[in-house]
Amino acid sequence: MTAHRFRKRPVEVEAVRITDDPADIADFLHRCEKTAAADAFQDPAGGDVHIGTLEGVMHARPGDWIVRGVRGELYPVRGDIFEATYEPVED
């Protein structure tokens, strides 16, 4: 079988970085509650965010990003992966 090459479609997503102000993260998670199938909350002790997904509970740590995908789903992305994969959208 031959492997084929693919390129990700350009889509815009909304994201917040865990190192940002905790109030911003809380606001982002609250806004996502209305559309996301995920159940997410921030641990006040360590700042980690726990995100319930179809694959199980995923954890975002300081420096990671929480992304809301095209269908409203939430998922964590490590900071270095986010920087290599995403770029800011100009308004």
JSON list of C-alpha atoms in Angstrom, two decimals:
[
{"chain": "A", "resi": 1, "resn": "MET", "atom": "CA", "xyz": [0.00, 0.00, 0.00]},
{"chain": "A", "resi": 2, "resn": "THR", "atom": "CA", "xyz": [1.28, 3.46, -0.90]},
{"chain": "A", "resi": 3, "resn": "ALA", "atom": "CA", "xyz": [1.12, 6.30, 1.61]},
{"chain": "A", "resi": 4, "resn": "HIS", "atom": "CA", "xyz": [-0.46, 9.51, 0.34]},
{"chain": "A", "resi": 5, "resn": "ARG", "atom": "CA", "xyz": [0.30, 13.07, 1.41]},
{"chain": "A", "resi": 6, "resn": "PHE", "atom": "CA", "xyz": [-2.36, 15.38, 2.82]},
{"chain": "A", "resi": 7, "resn": "ARG", "atom": "CA", "xyz": [-2.57, 19.00, 3.92]},
{"chain": "A", "resi": 8, "resn": "LYS", "atom": "CA", "xyz": [-4.87, 20.22, 6.68]},
{"chain": "A", "resi": 9, "resn": "ARG", "atom": "CA", "xyz": [-7.67, 22.45, 5.45]},
{"chain": "A", "resi": 10, "resn": "PRO", "atom": "CA", "xyz": [-7.33, 26.02, 6.62]},
{"chain": "A", "resi": 11, "resn": "VAL", "atom": "CA", "xyz": [-9.95, 26.59, 9.30]},
{"chain": "A", "resi": 12, "resn": "GLU", "atom": "CA", "xyz": [-10.24, 29.24, 11.97]},
{"chain": "A", "resi": 13, "resn": "VAL", "atom": "CA", "xyz": [-10.50, 28.16, 15.59]},
{"chain": "A", "resi": 14, "resn": "GLU", "atom": "CA", "xyz": [-10.81, 30.03, 18.87]},
{"chain": "A", "resi": 15, "resn": "ALA", "atom": "CA", "xyz": [-8.17, 29.36, 21.54]},
{"chain": "A", "resi": 16, "resn": "VAL", "atom": "CA", "xyz": [-6.93, 30.55, 24.91]},
{"chain": "A", "resi": 17, "resn": "ARG", "atom": "CA", "xyz": [-3.53, 29.89, 26.50]},
{"chain": "A", "resi": 18, "resn": "ILE", "atom": "CA", "xyz": [-3.40, 28.50, 30.03]},
{"chain": "A", "resi": 19, "resn": "THR", "atom": "CA", "xyz": [-0.76, 31.08, 31.05]},
{"chain": "A", "resi": 20, "resn": "ASP", "atom": "CA", "xyz": [-3.31, 33.82, 30.33]},
{"chain": "A", "resi": 21, "resn": "ASP", "atom": "CA", "xyz": [-5.38, 35.43, 33.07]},
{"chain": "A", "resi": 22, "resn": "PRO", "atom": "CA", "xyz": [-7.49, 32.74, 34.84]},
{"chain": "A", "resi": 23, "resn": "ALA", "atom": "CA", "xyz": [-10.53, 35.00, 34.43]},
{"chain": "A", "resi": 24, "resn": "ASP", "atom": "CA", "xyz": [-10.06, 34.84, 30.64]},
{"chain": "A", "resi": 25, "resn": "ILE", "atom": "CA", "xyz": [-9.90, 31.04, 30.78]},
{"chain": "A", "resi": 26, "resn": "ALA", "atom": "CA", "xyz": [-13.05, 30.91, 32.94]},
{"chain": "A", "resi": 27, "resn": "ASP", "atom": "CA", "xyz": [-14.85, 33.24, 30.50]},
{"chain": "A", "resi": 28, "resn": "PHE", "atom": "CA", "xyz": [-13.72, 31.14, 27.51]},
{"chain": "A", "resi": 29, "resn": "LEU", "atom": "CA", "xyz": [-14.87, 27.90, 29.15]},
{"chain": "A", "resi": 30, "resn": "HIS", "atom": "CA", "xyz": [-18.20, 29.49, 30.13]},
{"chain": "A", "resi": 31, "resn": "ARG", "atom": "CA", "xyz": [-18.82, 30.67, 26.54]},
{"chain": "A", "resi": 32, "resn": "CYS", "atom": "CA", "xyz": [-17.86, 27.23, 25.22]},
{"chain": "A", "resi": 33, "resn": "GLU", "atom": "CA", "xyz": [-20.29, 25.49, 27.60]},
{"chain": "A", "resi": 34, "resn": "LYS", "atom": "CA", "xyz": [-23.15, 26.57, 25.39]},
{"chain": "A", "resi": 35, "resn": "THR", "atom": "CA", "xyz": [-21.73, 24.94, 22.25]},
{"chain": "A", "resi": 36, "resn": "ALA", "atom": "CA", "xyz": [-19.16, 22.36, 23.30]},
{"chain": "A", "resi": 37, "resn": "ALA", "atom": "CA", "xyz": [-20.03, 18.76, 23.98]},
{"chain": "A", "resi": 38, "resn": "ALA", "atom": "CA", "xyz": [-17.03, 18.69, 26.30]},
{"chain": "A", "resi": 39, "resn": "ASP", "atom": "CA", "xyz": [-17.21, 19.16, 30.04]},
{"chain": "A", "resi": 40, "resn": "ALA", "atom": "CA", "xyz": [-14.28, 21.31, 31.16]},
{"chain": "A", "resi": 41, "resn": "PHE", "atom": "CA", "xyz": [-13.14, 22.93, 34.37]},
{"chain": "A", "resi": 42, "resn": "GLN", "atom": "CA", "xyz": [-10.02, 24.64, 35.69]},
{"chain": "A", "resi": 43, "resn": "ASP", "atom": "CA", "xyz": [-8.31, 23.27, 38.79]},
{"chain": "A", "resi": 44, "resn": "PRO", "atom": "CA", "xyz": [-7.84, 26.27, 41.09]},
{"chain": "A", "resi": 45, "resn": "ALA", "atom": "CA", "xyz": [-4.90, 24.64, 42.87]},
{"chain": "A", "resi": 46, "resn": "GLY", "atom": "CA", "xyz": [-2.63, 24.00, 39.90]},
{"chain": "A", "resi": 47, "resn": "GLY", "atom": "CA", "xyz": [-4.17, 25.96, 37.05]},
{"chain": "A", "resi": 48, "resn": "ASP", "atom": "CA", "xyz": [-4.57, 22.80, 34.95]},
{"chain": "A", "resi": 49, "resn": "VAL", "atom": "CA", "xyz": [-7.74, 22.50, 32.87]},
{"chain": "A", "resi": 50, "resn": "HIS", "atom": "CA", "xyz": [-9.50, 19.14, 32.68]},
{"chain": "A", "resi": 51, "resn": "ILE", "atom": "CA", "xyz": [-11.51, 18.55, 29.51]},
{"chain": "A", "resi": 52, "resn": "GLY", "atom": "CA", "xyz": [-13.97, 15.70, 29.11]},
{"chain": "A", "resi": 53, "resn": "THR", "atom": "CA", "xyz": [-13.90, 14.42, 25.53]},
{"chain": "A", "resi": 54, "resn": "LEU", "atom": "CA", "xyz": [-15.18, 11.38, 23.67]},
{"chain": "A", "resi": 55, "resn": "GLU", "atom": "CA", "xyz": [-11.66, 9.95, 24.10]},
{"chain": "A", "resi": 56, "resn": "GLY", "atom": "CA", "xyz": [-11.71, 10.48, 27.87]},
{"chain": "A", "resi": 57, "resn": "VAL", "atom": "CA", "xyz": [-10.51, 13.27, 30.15]},
{"chain": "A", "resi": 58, "resn": "MET", "atom": "CA", "xyz": [-7.65, 15.29, 28.66]},
{"chain": "A", "resi": 59, "resn": "HIS", "atom": "CA", "xyz": [-5.49, 17.71, 30.63]},
{"chain": "A", "resi": 60, "resn": "ALA", "atom": "CA", "xyz": [-4.13, 21.10, 29.61]},
{"chain": "A", "resi": 61, "resn": "ARG", "atom": "CA", "xyz": [-1.29, 22.48, 31.69]},
{"chain": "A", "resi": 62, "resn": "PRO", "atom": "CA", "xyz": [0.22, 25.98, 31.95]},
{"chain": "A", "resi": 63, "resn": "GLY", "atom": "CA", "xyz": [1.70, 26.86, 28.57]},
{"chain": "A", "resi": 64, "resn": "ASP", "atom": "CA", "xyz": [-0.81, 24.69, 26.68]},
{"chain": "A", "resi": 65, "resn": "TRP", "atom": "CA", "xyz": [-3.69, 26.04, 24.64]},
{"chain": "A", "resi": 66, "resn": "ILE", "atom": "CA", "xyz": [-7.36, 25.09, 24.80]},
{"chain": "A", "resi": 67, "resn": "VAL", "atom": "CA", "xyz": [-8.84, 25.09, 21.31]},
{"chain": "A", "resi": 68, "resn": "ARG", "atom": "CA", "xyz": [-12.50, 25.13, 20.35]},
{"chain": "A", "resi": 69, "resn": "GLY", "atom": "CA", "xyz": [-12.77, 23.22, 17.07]},
{"chain": "A", "resi": 70, "resn": "VAL", "atom": "CA", "xyz": [-15.04, 23.72, 14.11]},
{"chain": "A", "resi": 71, "resn": "ARG", "atom": "CA", "xyz": [-17.84, 21.67, 15.70]},
{"chain": "A", "resi": 72, "resn": "GLY", "atom": "CA", "xyz": [-17.56, 23.35, 19.11]},
{"chain": "A", "resi": 73, "resn": "GLU", "atom": "CA", "xyz": [-15.44, 20.58, 20.63]},
{"chain": "A", "resi": 74, "resn": "LEU", "atom": "CA", "xyz": [-12.69, 21.47, 23.10]},
{"chain": "A", "resi": 75, "resn": "TYR", "atom": "CA", "xyz": [-9.25, 19.94, 23.11]},
{"chain": "A", "resi": 76, "resn": "PRO", "atom": "CA", "xyz": [-5.85, 20.81, 24.56]},
{"chain": "A", "resi": 77, "resn": "VAL", "atom": "CA", "xyz": [-2.81, 21.48, 22.38]},
{"chain": "A", "resi": 78, "resn": "ARG", "atom": "CA", "xyz": [0.74, 21.64, 23.76]},
{"chain": "A", "resi": 79, "resn": "GLY", "atom": "CA", "xyz": [2.28, 25.09, 23.41]},
{"chain": "A", "resi": 80, "resn": "ASP", "atom": "CA", "xyz": [5.04, 24.02, 21.00]},
{"chain": "A", "resi": 81, "resn": "ILE", "atom": "CA", "xyz": [2.59, 22.12, 18.79]},
{"chain": "A", "resi": 82, "resn": "PHE", "atom": "CA", "xyz": [0.18, 25.06, 18.78]},
{"chain": "A", "resi": 83, "resn": "GLU", "atom": "CA", "xyz": [2.93, 27.49, 17.72]},
{"chain": "A", "resi": 84, "resn": "ALA", "atom": "CA", "xyz": [3.99, 25.13, 14.88]},
{"chain": "A", "resi": 85, "resn": "THR", "atom": "CA", "xyz": [0.41, 24.52, 13.68]},
{"chain": "A", "resi": 86, "resn": "TYR", "atom": "CA", "xyz": [-1.57, 27.75, 14.15]},
{"chain": "A", "resi": 87, "resn": "GLU", "atom": "CA", "xyz": [-1.08, 31.39, 13.23]},
{"chain": "A", "resi": 88, "resn": "PRO", "atom": "CA", "xyz": [-3.08, 34.45, 14.34]},
{"chain": "A", "resi": 89, "resn": "VAL", "atom": "CA", "xyz": [-6.02, 35.53, 12.14]},
{"chain": "A", "resi": 90, "resn": "GLU", "atom": "CA", "xyz": [-6.07, 39.18, 11.20]},
{"chain": "A", "resi": 91, "resn": "ASP", "atom": "CA", "xyz": [-9.43, 40.87, 11.76]}
]
